[in-house]
Short mmCIF file of C-alpha atoms and ligand atoms in Angstrom, two decimals:
data_model
loop_
_atom_site.label_atom_id
_atom_site.label_comp_id
_atom_site.label_asym_id
_atom_site.label_seq_id
_atom_site.Cartn_x
_atom_site.Cartn_y
_atom_site.Cartn_z
CA MET A 1 -117.32 -72.29 143.96
CA LYS A 2 -116.02 -75.36 144.93
CA LYS A 3 -117.76 -78.05 147.25
CA ILE A 4 -116.19 -81.18 148.61
CA PHE A 5 -119.19 -84.32 148.72
CA VAL A 6 -118.00 -87.17 151.20
CA THR A 7 -120.05 -90.38 151.67
CA GLY A 8 -119.61 -91.82 155.02
CA GLY A 9 -119.46 -95.40 156.39
CA GLN A 10 -116.37 -96.69 154.98
CA PRO A 11 -113.49 -97.49 157.68
CA LEU A 12 -110.39 -95.83 156.53
CA GLN A 13 -107.60 -98.15 155.38
CA GLY A 14 -104.13 -98.19 154.11
CA SER A 15 -101.33 -95.80 154.88
CA VAL A 16 -100.82 -92.20 154.21
CA ARG A 17 -98.01 -89.61 153.90
CA THR A 18 -97.58 -86.81 155.86
CA SER A 19 -96.73 -83.95 153.91
CA GLY A 20 -94.47 -80.87 155.18
CA SER A 21 -95.66 -78.62 157.94
CA LYS A 22 -97.63 -75.72 156.85
CA ASN A 23 -96.94 -73.90 160.00
CA ALA A 24 -93.14 -74.40 159.80
CA SER A 25 -92.80 -73.28 156.17
CA LEU A 26 -94.68 -70.21 157.02
CA ALA A 27 -92.15 -69.74 159.91
CA LEU A 28 -88.91 -70.29 157.60
CA LEU A 29 -90.29 -68.28 154.40
CA PRO A 30 -89.85 -64.80 156.23
CA ALA A 31 -86.66 -65.97 157.84
CA ALA A 32 -85.42 -66.82 154.25
CA LEU A 33 -85.48 -62.76 154.06
CA LEU A 34 -82.83 -62.59 156.03
CA GLY A 35 -80.13 -64.37 153.92
CA TYR A 36 -77.93 -63.00 150.98
CA GLY A 37 -77.98 -65.98 148.09
CA GLU A 38 -80.43 -68.56 147.44
CA THR A 39 -82.30 -70.92 150.19
CA VAL A 40 -83.67 -74.36 149.00
CA LEU A 41 -86.49 -75.47 151.52
CA GLU A 42 -87.73 -79.15 151.04
CA ASN A 43 -90.90 -80.61 151.59
CA VAL A 44 -92.64 -77.44 151.33
CA PRO A 45 -96.58 -78.51 150.93
CA HIS A 46 -98.49 -77.33 147.99
CA ILE A 47 -101.17 -75.50 149.52
CA GLY A 48 -103.20 -72.04 149.62
CA ASP A 49 -101.37 -70.57 152.24
CA ILE A 50 -97.59 -71.34 150.86
CA HIS A 51 -98.80 -69.67 147.39
CA THR A 52 -99.98 -66.66 149.43
CA MET A 53 -96.82 -66.50 151.07
CA GLU A 54 -95.04 -66.86 147.56
CA LEU A 55 -96.84 -64.27 146.05
CA LEU A 56 -96.05 -62.05 149.05
CA LEU A 57 -92.43 -62.59 148.68
CA ASN A 58 -92.74 -61.95 144.95
CA ALA A 59 -94.39 -59.00 145.60
CA ILE A 60 -91.85 -57.26 147.68
CA GLY A 61 -89.33 -58.08 144.70
CA VAL A 62 -87.64 -61.23 146.09
CA ARG A 63 -87.38 -64.20 143.72
CA ALA A 64 -89.67 -67.20 145.09
CA ARG A 65 -90.76 -70.05 143.63
CA LEU A 66 -92.34 -73.41 144.81
CA LEU A 67 -91.39 -76.39 142.63
CA PRO A 68 -93.95 -79.28 141.88
CA ASP A 69 -91.55 -81.60 143.95
CA GLY A 70 -92.20 -79.72 146.95
CA ARG A 71 -88.89 -77.52 146.82
CA MET A 72 -89.20 -74.06 147.37
CA PHE A 73 -86.16 -71.60 146.11
CA VAL A 74 -86.00 -68.29 147.77
CA ASP A 75 -83.46 -65.70 146.86
CA ALA A 76 -83.73 -62.34 149.15
CA SER A 77 -80.61 -61.17 147.89
CA ARG A 78 -82.27 -58.01 146.98
CA ILE A 79 -85.43 -57.08 148.46
CA GLU A 80 -87.28 -54.26 146.26
CA THR A 81 -89.70 -52.53 149.01
CA HIS A 82 -90.32 -52.23 152.66
CA MET A 83 -94.15 -52.40 151.59
CA ALA A 84 -96.34 -55.42 151.59
CA PRO A 85 -99.68 -55.21 149.85
CA TYR A 86 -103.02 -55.23 151.73
CA GLU A 87 -104.70 -58.07 149.86
CA LEU A 88 -102.13 -60.54 150.80
CA VAL A 89 -101.78 -60.15 154.05
CA LYS A 90 -105.63 -59.50 154.80
CA ARG A 91 -105.63 -63.05 153.52
CA MET A 92 -103.28 -64.93 156.12
CA ARG A 93 -102.18 -63.89 159.38
CA ALA A 94 -98.60 -65.25 158.85
CA SER A 95 -98.03 -62.91 156.23
CA PHE A 96 -97.17 -60.10 159.13
CA CYS A 97 -93.77 -61.81 160.07
CA ILE A 98 -92.48 -60.52 156.98
CA ALA A 99 -92.44 -56.77 158.78
CA GLY A 100 -89.34 -57.97 161.63
CA PRO A 101 -87.03 -59.10 158.33
CA LEU A 102 -87.94 -56.21 156.46
CA LEU A 103 -87.10 -53.98 159.31
CA ALA A 104 -83.59 -56.10 159.78
CA ARG A 105 -82.95 -56.03 156.24
CA LEU A 106 -84.14 -52.54 155.25
CA GLY A 107 -84.48 -50.46 158.44
CA ARG A 108 -88.21 -49.96 157.62
CA ALA A 109 -91.25 -51.95 157.25
CA ARG A 110 -95.05 -50.98 156.22
CA VAL A 111 -97.21 -53.93 156.57
CA PRO A 112 -100.95 -53.82 157.22
CA LEU A 113 -102.60 -55.31 160.04
CA PRO A 114 -103.10 -59.01 159.02
CA GLY A 115 -106.18 -61.01 158.30
CA GLY A 116 -106.58 -64.96 158.61
CA CYS A 117 -108.93 -67.06 160.02
CA ASP A 118 -111.81 -65.77 162.05
CA ILE A 119 -111.17 -67.71 165.30
CA GLY A 120 -110.58 -65.35 167.90
CA THR A 121 -108.95 -61.68 168.40
CA ARG A 122 -105.75 -62.54 167.49
CA ALA A 123 -103.82 -59.58 168.43
CA VAL A 124 -100.13 -58.65 167.34
CA ASP A 125 -99.26 -56.60 170.28
CA TYR A 126 -96.90 -58.81 171.41
CA HIS A 127 -94.99 -58.80 167.93
CA ILE A 128 -94.94 -54.99 167.94
CA LYS A 129 -93.67 -54.96 171.54
CA GLY A 130 -91.24 -57.05 170.40
CA MET A 131 -90.19 -54.52 167.44
CA GLU A 132 -90.28 -51.66 170.03
CA ALA A 133 -87.65 -53.60 172.41
CA LEU A 134 -85.66 -54.38 169.82
CA GLY A 135 -84.98 -50.41 169.20
CA ALA A 136 -87.80 -50.08 166.60
CA GLU A 137 -89.97 -46.94 166.31
CA VAL A 138 -93.44 -48.48 165.30
CA ARG A 139 -96.66 -46.70 164.38
CA ILE A 140 -100.25 -47.86 163.64
CA GLU A 141 -102.06 -45.68 161.09
CA HIS A 142 -105.04 -46.07 158.59
CA GLY A 143 -104.69 -50.09 159.64
CA TYR A 144 -100.87 -50.35 158.65
CA VAL A 145 -98.21 -50.86 160.79
CA GLU A 146 -95.33 -48.78 159.86
CA ALA A 147 -91.63 -49.29 161.59
CA HIS A 148 -88.44 -47.83 161.47
CA ALA A 149 -85.30 -48.39 163.10
CA LYS A 150 -81.63 -47.37 162.42
CA GLY A 151 -80.35 -51.06 163.24
CA LEU A 152 -81.73 -53.39 166.03
CA LYS A 153 -80.41 -54.06 169.27
CA GLY A 154 -80.73 -56.99 171.33
CA ALA A 155 -83.03 -57.04 174.24
CA ASP A 156 -84.52 -59.12 177.15
CA ILE A 157 -88.28 -59.94 175.87
CA LEU A 158 -91.10 -61.48 178.30
CA LEU A 159 -94.01 -62.94 176.36
CA ASP A 160 -97.42 -62.61 178.15
CA SER A 161 -98.35 -66.02 176.71
CA PRO A 162 -96.45 -68.38 174.78
CA SER A 163 -97.55 -66.85 171.12
CA VAL A 164 -96.12 -69.17 168.41
CA GLY A 165 -95.85 -66.14 165.91
CA ALA A 166 -94.51 -63.69 168.12
CA THR A 167 -91.77 -66.21 169.18
CA CYS A 168 -90.75 -66.88 165.61
CA HIS A 169 -91.11 -63.41 164.46
CA ILE A 170 -89.03 -61.91 167.42
CA LEU A 171 -86.21 -64.65 167.07
CA THR A 172 -86.03 -63.85 163.43
CA MET A 173 -85.31 -60.07 163.79
CA ALA A 174 -82.96 -61.10 166.59
CA CYS A 175 -80.99 -62.81 164.12
CA LEU A 176 -79.60 -59.28 162.71
CA ALA A 177 -79.64 -57.52 165.97
CA GLU A 178 -76.68 -56.06 167.63
CA GLY A 179 -75.87 -58.12 170.61
CA LYS A 180 -77.90 -60.47 172.58
CA THR A 181 -81.71 -61.24 172.76
CA VAL A 182 -83.19 -63.24 175.31
CA ILE A 183 -87.17 -64.33 174.86
CA GLN A 184 -88.85 -65.60 178.25
CA ASN A 185 -92.08 -67.44 178.07
CA ALA A 186 -91.04 -68.50 174.39
CA ALA A 187 -93.62 -70.90 172.85
CA GLU A 188 -91.88 -74.36 172.45
CA GLU A 189 -93.75 -75.57 169.47
CA PRO A 190 -91.70 -77.92 166.83
CA GLU A 191 -91.96 -75.32 164.28
CA VAL A 192 -90.18 -72.95 166.69
CA ILE A 193 -87.29 -75.56 166.63
CA ASP A 194 -87.35 -76.27 162.90
CA LEU A 195 -86.58 -72.15 162.66
CA ALA A 196 -84.07 -72.02 164.77
CA ASN A 197 -82.07 -74.91 163.08
CA TYR A 198 -82.91 -73.32 159.62
CA VAL A 199 -81.36 -69.60 160.98
CA ASN A 200 -78.35 -71.67 162.55
CA ALA A 201 -77.84 -73.33 159.06
CA MET A 202 -77.86 -69.72 157.56
CA GLY A 203 -75.19 -68.90 160.41
CA GLY A 204 -77.31 -67.57 163.01
CA VAL A 205 -76.65 -68.16 166.46
CA VAL A 206 -79.93 -69.55 168.64
CA ARG A 207 -80.00 -71.69 171.42
CA GLY A 208 -82.64 -73.01 173.71
CA ALA A 209 -85.69 -73.61 170.99
CA GLY A 210 -87.90 -76.11 172.11
CA THR A 211 -87.61 -74.47 175.42
CA SER A 212 -89.36 -71.47 177.43
CA VAL A 213 -86.08 -69.33 177.09
CA ILE A 214 -84.60 -68.87 173.79
CA GLU A 215 -81.16 -66.88 173.45
CA ILE A 216 -80.34 -65.43 170.24
CA GLU A 217 -77.04 -63.62 169.60
CA GLY A 218 -77.08 -61.22 166.77
CA VAL A 219 -75.01 -61.68 163.59
CA LYS A 220 -73.91 -59.11 161.13
CA SER A 221 -75.57 -61.31 157.99
CA LEU A 222 -76.94 -64.68 157.18
CA ARG A 223 -76.61 -66.33 154.05
CA GLY A 224 -79.05 -68.78 152.02
CA THR A 225 -79.10 -72.45 152.81
CA SER A 226 -80.91 -75.46 152.18
CA HIS A 227 -83.26 -77.16 154.67
CA ARG A 228 -86.03 -79.86 155.09
CA VAL A 229 -88.91 -78.83 156.45
CA ILE A 230 -90.28 -80.94 159.13
CA PRO A 231 -93.42 -83.16 158.78
CA ASP A 232 -97.24 -81.44 159.33
CA ARG A 233 -98.00 -82.60 162.87
CA MET A 234 -101.61 -81.36 162.38
CA GLU A 235 -102.04 -83.39 159.08
CA ALA A 236 -100.71 -86.41 160.56
CA GLY A 237 -103.07 -85.62 164.05
CA SER A 238 -105.92 -85.10 161.68
CA PHE A 239 -105.22 -88.43 159.63
CA MET A 240 -105.14 -90.32 162.86
CA ILE A 241 -108.52 -88.77 164.45
CA ALA A 242 -110.16 -89.50 160.95
CA ALA A 243 -108.71 -93.17 161.22
CA ALA A 244 -109.96 -93.83 164.58
CA ALA A 245 -113.65 -91.76 163.81
CA THR A 246 -114.17 -94.53 161.15
CA GLY A 247 -113.06 -97.39 162.80
CA GLY A 248 -110.62 -97.74 160.29
CA ASP A 249 -106.83 -99.22 160.50
CA VAL A 250 -104.29 -96.54 158.97
CA CYS A 251 -100.70 -96.04 158.98
CA VAL A 252 -99.41 -92.59 158.95
CA THR A 253 -95.61 -92.32 157.53
CA ASP A 254 -93.28 -89.76 157.49
CA CYS A 255 -94.18 -88.04 160.53
CA ILE A 256 -92.35 -87.26 164.02
CA PRO A 257 -94.63 -89.38 166.68
CA ASP A 258 -93.25 -87.24 169.52
CA HIS A 259 -94.74 -84.28 167.66
CA VAL A 260 -98.23 -85.62 168.14
CA THR A 261 -98.01 -87.15 171.60
CA ALA A 262 -100.90 -85.29 173.40
CA VAL A 263 -103.13 -86.60 170.05
CA ILE A 264 -101.76 -90.40 170.76
CA LEU A 265 -102.63 -90.22 174.40
CA LYS A 266 -105.97 -88.51 174.35
CA LEU A 267 -107.21 -91.37 170.91
CA ARG A 268 -105.64 -93.82 173.47
CA ASP A 269 -107.66 -92.53 176.85
CA ALA A 270 -110.99 -93.18 174.12
CA GLY A 271 -110.05 -96.53 173.53
CA VAL A 272 -108.34 -96.21 170.26
CA ASP A 273 -105.31 -98.78 169.74
CA VAL A 274 -102.15 -96.75 168.51
CA GLU A 275 -98.65 -98.11 168.00
CA ILE A 276 -95.79 -95.69 167.26
CA GLY A 277 -92.72 -96.55 165.22
CA PRO A 278 -89.73 -94.02 164.35
CA ASP A 279 -91.55 -92.08 161.62
CA TRP A 280 -95.00 -93.81 161.54
CA ILE A 281 -97.76 -94.09 163.72
CA HIS A 282 -100.39 -96.94 163.19
CA VAL A 283 -104.13 -96.07 164.45
CA ALA A 284 -106.99 -99.07 164.42
CA SER A 285 -110.21 -98.45 166.31
CA ALA A 286 -113.21 -100.87 166.49
CA GLY A 287 -116.62 -99.90 167.92
CA ARG A 288 -117.81 -96.30 169.89
CA PRO A 289 -114.92 -94.51 171.46
CA ARG A 290 -114.98 -93.95 175.40
CA PRO A 291 -116.13 -90.76 176.22
CA ILE A 292 -112.74 -88.28 177.46
CA THR A 293 -112.13 -84.62 178.30
CA ALA A 294 -109.55 -82.63 176.78
CA LYS A 295 -108.50 -78.97 177.12
CA THR A 296 -106.24 -77.15 174.49
CA LEU A 297 -102.88 -75.53 175.68
CA PRO A 298 -99.69 -74.61 174.26
CA TYR A 299 -97.22 -77.61 173.36
CA PRO A 300 -96.64 -79.85 174.86
CA GLY A 301 -100.35 -79.56 175.92
CA PHE A 302 -103.26 -80.83 173.56
CA PRO A 303 -103.25 -78.40 170.38
CA THR A 304 -106.08 -76.02 169.82
CA ASP A 305 -105.51 -76.95 166.03
CA MET A 306 -106.80 -80.60 166.81
CA GLN A 307 -109.49 -79.48 168.95
CA GLN A 308 -112.24 -78.99 166.07
CA PRO A 309 -111.28 -82.55 164.47
CA LEU A 310 -111.64 -84.34 167.76
CA THR A 311 -114.93 -83.11 168.95
CA SER A 312 -116.13 -84.84 165.51
CA PHE A 313 -114.69 -88.18 166.85
CA LEU A 314 -116.35 -87.51 169.98
CA THR A 315 -120.01 -87.02 168.91
CA ILE A 316 -120.24 -90.73 168.40
CA ALA A 317 -119.03 -91.77 172.17
CA SER A 318 -120.35 -93.63 174.35
CA GLY A 319 -120.77 -91.27 177.11
CA THR A 320 -120.49 -87.42 177.40
CA SER A 321 -117.29 -85.57 176.71
CA VAL A 322 -115.89 -82.35 177.35
CA VAL A 323 -113.52 -80.59 175.21
CA THR A 324 -112.27 -77.00 176.37
CA GLU A 325 -110.68 -74.57 174.13
CA THR A 326 -108.28 -72.00 175.91
CA ILE A 327 -106.40 -70.51 173.35
CA TYR A 328 -109.06 -68.68 170.92
CA GLU A 329 -112.46 -67.54 171.85
CA ARG A 330 -114.36 -68.19 168.50
CA ARG A 331 -113.06 -71.68 167.22
CA PHE A 332 -116.29 -73.03 167.73
CA LYS A 333 -118.06 -72.51 164.69
CA HIS A 334 -118.07 -76.08 163.67
CA ILE A 335 -120.47 -77.02 166.53
CA ASP A 336 -123.62 -75.52 164.82
CA GLU A 337 -122.59 -77.78 161.59
CA LEU A 338 -122.10 -81.09 163.54
CA CYS A 339 -125.13 -80.38 165.06
CA GLN A 340 -127.01 -80.61 162.12
CA MET A 341 -125.23 -83.70 161.20
CA GLY A 342 -127.08 -85.42 164.17
CA ALA A 343 -124.47 -84.52 167.00
CA ASP A 344 -125.42 -83.21 170.37
CA ILE A 345 -122.76 -80.74 171.17
CA LYS A 346 -123.70 -77.84 173.83
CA LEU A 347 -121.64 -74.78 174.16
CA GLU A 348 -120.68 -73.80 177.93
CA GLY A 349 -118.45 -70.98 178.19
CA GLN A 350 -115.25 -72.05 176.26
CA SER A 351 -116.00 -75.74 176.69
CA ALA A 352 -118.04 -78.23 174.51
CA ILE A 353 -120.37 -80.65 176.01
CA ILE A 354 -120.57 -83.48 173.89
CA THR A 355 -123.19 -86.41 174.62
CA GLY A 356 -122.48 -89.40 172.05
CA VAL A 357 -125.27 -90.22 169.50
CA ASP A 358 -125.40 -93.42 167.76
CA ARG A 359 -124.27 -92.15 164.18
CA LEU A 360 -124.24 -88.72 162.58
CA THR A 361 -126.15 -88.14 159.27
CA ALA A 362 -125.34 -86.65 156.44
CA ALA A 363 -126.11 -82.64 155.52
CA ARG A 364 -124.85 -79.75 154.01
CA VAL A 365 -122.54 -77.96 156.10
CA THR A 366 -119.83 -74.86 155.53
CA ALA A 367 -116.39 -74.89 156.87
CA SER A 368 -115.58 -71.26 158.29
CA ASP A 369 -112.09 -72.08 158.91
CA LEU A 370 -109.10 -74.44 158.32
CA ARG A 371 -109.67 -76.98 161.30
CA ALA A 372 -113.61 -76.51 161.00
CA GLY A 373 -113.01 -77.70 157.62
CA ALA A 374 -111.09 -80.98 158.76
CA ALA A 375 -113.60 -81.53 161.29
CA LEU A 376 -116.38 -81.63 158.91
CA ILE A 377 -114.79 -83.97 156.58
CA ILE A 378 -114.15 -86.50 159.14
CA ALA A 379 -117.81 -85.87 160.22
CA GLY A 380 -118.84 -86.81 156.75
CA LEU A 381 -116.81 -89.76 156.48
CA MET A 382 -118.37 -90.86 159.82
CA ALA A 383 -122.21 -89.97 158.64
CA ARG A 384 -124.64 -92.04 157.00
CA GLY A 385 -125.17 -90.57 153.42
CA THR A 386 -123.65 -87.99 151.39
CA THR A 387 -122.30 -84.75 153.26
CA GLU A 388 -121.69 -81.42 151.12
CA ILE A 389 -119.20 -79.18 152.47
CA GLY A 390 -118.61 -75.61 151.36
CA GLY A 391 -115.94 -73.30 152.75
CA VAL A 392 -113.43 -75.53 150.66
CA GLU A 393 -111.04 -72.59 149.79
CA HIS A 394 -110.05 -72.76 153.96
CA ILE A 395 -109.47 -76.62 153.48
CA GLU A 396 -107.33 -75.62 150.66
CA ARG A 397 -105.21 -73.02 152.61
CA GLY A 398 -103.43 -75.97 154.73
CA TYR A 399 -104.24 -79.62 153.52
CA GLU A 400 -102.49 -80.93 150.55
CA ASN A 401 -104.20 -83.00 148.36
CA ILE A 402 -106.98 -84.09 151.30
CA THR A 403 -109.61 -85.76 149.03
CA ALA A 404 -107.33 -87.70 146.72
CA LYS A 405 -105.38 -88.67 150.08
CA LEU A 406 -108.64 -89.88 151.75
CA SER A 407 -109.82 -91.65 148.54
CA ALA A 408 -106.59 -93.49 148.39
CA LEU A 409 -107.61 -94.72 152.00
CA GLY A 410 -110.60 -95.74 150.56
CA ALA A 411 -113.13 -92.72 151.26
CA THR A 412 -115.78 -91.78 148.81
CA ILE A 413 -114.90 -88.15 148.40
CA GLY A 414 -114.45 -85.71 145.83
CA CYS A 415 -113.77 -82.14 145.14
CA PHE A 416 -116.13 -80.33 142.41
CA GLU A 417 -117.02 -77.17 141.46
CA GLU A 418 -120.52 -76.43 141.94
CA GLY A 419 -122.97 -77.85 139.10
CA GLU A 420 -120.79 -80.78 138.89
CA ASP A 421 -122.48 -82.69 141.36
CA THR A 422 -123.84 -84.72 139.00
CA ALA A 423 -120.62 -86.13 137.88
CA TYR A 424 -119.72 -87.15 141.38
CA ALA A 425 -123.29 -88.65 141.82
CA ARG A 426 -122.27 -90.64 138.44
CA ALA A 427 -118.74 -91.56 140.38
CA CYS A 428 -120.69 -92.65 143.30
CA GLY A 429 -122.78 -94.91 141.44
N1 EPU B 1 -101.79 -63.39 170.84
C1 EPU B 1 -101.72 -62.17 171.29
N2 EPU B 1 -101.10 -60.81 171.03
C2 EPU B 1 -99.94 -61.42 170.09
C3 EPU B 1 -100.07 -62.95 169.26
C4 EPU B 1 -100.71 -63.85 169.96
O1 EPU B 1 -102.56 -61.52 172.13
O2 EPU B 1 -99.33 -60.76 169.67
C5 EPU B 1 -102.61 -64.44 171.46
C6 EPU B 1 -103.67 -64.80 169.86
O3 EPU B 1 -104.64 -63.61 170.13
C7 EPU B 1 -104.09 -66.03 170.66
C8 EPU B 1 -102.94 -66.62 171.33
O4 EPU B 1 -102.22 -65.87 171.48
O5 EPU B 1 -105.29 -66.13 171.49
C9 EPU B 1 -102.14 -68.00 170.42
O6 EPU B 1 -101.80 -67.08 169.51
P1 EPU B 1 -100.16 -67.37 168.45
O7 EPU B 1 -99.54 -66.07 168.46
O8 EPU B 1 -99.87 -68.34 169.39
O9 EPU B 1 -100.76 -68.10 167.22
P2 EPU B 1 -100.29 -67.78 165.72
O10 EPU B 1 -99.01 -67.93 165.87
O11 EPU B 1 -100.97 -66.71 165.27
C10 EPU B 1 -99.62 -70.33 165.46
C11 EPU B 1 -100.54 -71.36 164.15
C12 EPU B 1 -101.93 -71.54 164.29
C13 EPU B 1 -102.06 -71.87 165.74
C14 EPU B 1 -101.57 -71.01 166.89
C15 EPU B 1 -101.43 -71.76 168.40
C16 EPU B 1 -99.20 -70.41 162.38
C17 EPU B 1 -99.06 -69.84 160.74
N3 EPU B 1 -100.46 -70.77 162.77
O12 EPU B 1 -100.71 -69.11 165.04
O13 EPU B 1 -102.41 -72.25 163.45
O14 EPU B 1 -103.37 -72.27 166.11
O15 EPU B 1 -100.13 -71.25 166.33
O16 EPU B 1 -100.56 -72.93 168.06
O17 EPU B 1 -98.36 -70.98 162.82
C18 EPU B 1 -103.74 -73.33 162.00
O18 EPU B 1 -102.46 -74.19 161.58
O19 EPU B 1 -105.13 -74.10 161.89
C19 EPU B 1 -103.98 -72.27 162.95
C20 EPU B 1 -104.73 -71.39 163.13
#
């Protein structure tokens, strides 16, 4: 079992490159199943969730391979089976989104109900209603979704809330449906735009991505193509918050500043100096942050994925901050861990009431999910002493080389197998 050890108190300094987007890659890879011929995606991150998706594509007989340079080759000219293996789909919610492409290509799909980070109920009812609206017959039996269709037909679909996954999944299926599909109340996240750009390059016809109404004209077939994945806005946001939290001076490069406007504005509210260029963001901070309020909302609101890192940052504010989570009902497991590190946080309903303390102190803590992991690393960078973080497998699902990137910014951080702690102690002197 791996642990991350981080010794706090060092302001982060220097520049750090943003990797390719996890969530965009996880939307593009199922869509690659629609195409005949080879797709080459560039800028795909080497992280646990992408490795799971690679295994899943291989498991249904599709040739998919991620190279060390971040290029991922997928050739779905042939798909051997409509059945997705339980162990892989249970590992990651995004794997469920191969159901639609299988249905569109093979006329049937058998995919288990998904697992993933435990942050809330995370239903898939919109996905299933979307399949049914496009003409599929869907049954849920023994924990599996079984869907059949003799050709999908375009439809008008209204999402009850703007789900990113359901928007991407329905958009993908609709590309091969007969006629026009309109998704109302669609998610407007940049990952949806990246997906639309990709399927349009494959020969699809998608309009309106990035707005709340997306129109898809079905086509008979799509072809493989090449596409560069957008930068990971959550990774960029995590480094920005880490820089601010340590009183550091960091340039986050190779990112799209427009995608993290909400994070930029909240950091500025807290008194952090943030400058932006065409593809970089410079964050400099000194002294304690001012207390702020933040509420998670669909894009362009403040992202739920940055709620946990922001909470860590605000633990040392010069007053009381309120952070409200409206997307997931259980995305608060980091709070007990932060309190063990000396934070003063009370949960009232869906709001964390954070009363700033002078400083955090190191403790043994465990990451319960990916972004809780980022929050604990940030807290460890802020704290006096050496923090030991378990649950590293969650962090590795979504952050590429996070300890190496933070080390390059001057952090004292390392990831070790249990039992190697002494090596770490020696490394730290
Ligand atoms: N929802 C339903 N029914 C559905 C689908 C969603 O009720 O059929 C609800 C969910 O229960 C949740 C809300 O809608 O309360 C948002 O879910 P959404 O479908 O938008 O989330 P997702 O597509 O499963 C993606 C990201 C998440 C990110 C959310 C919100 C991927 C692979 N994951 O999830 O990222 O938090 O959008 O922005 O794109 C992460 O990266 O750490 C992460 C969890």
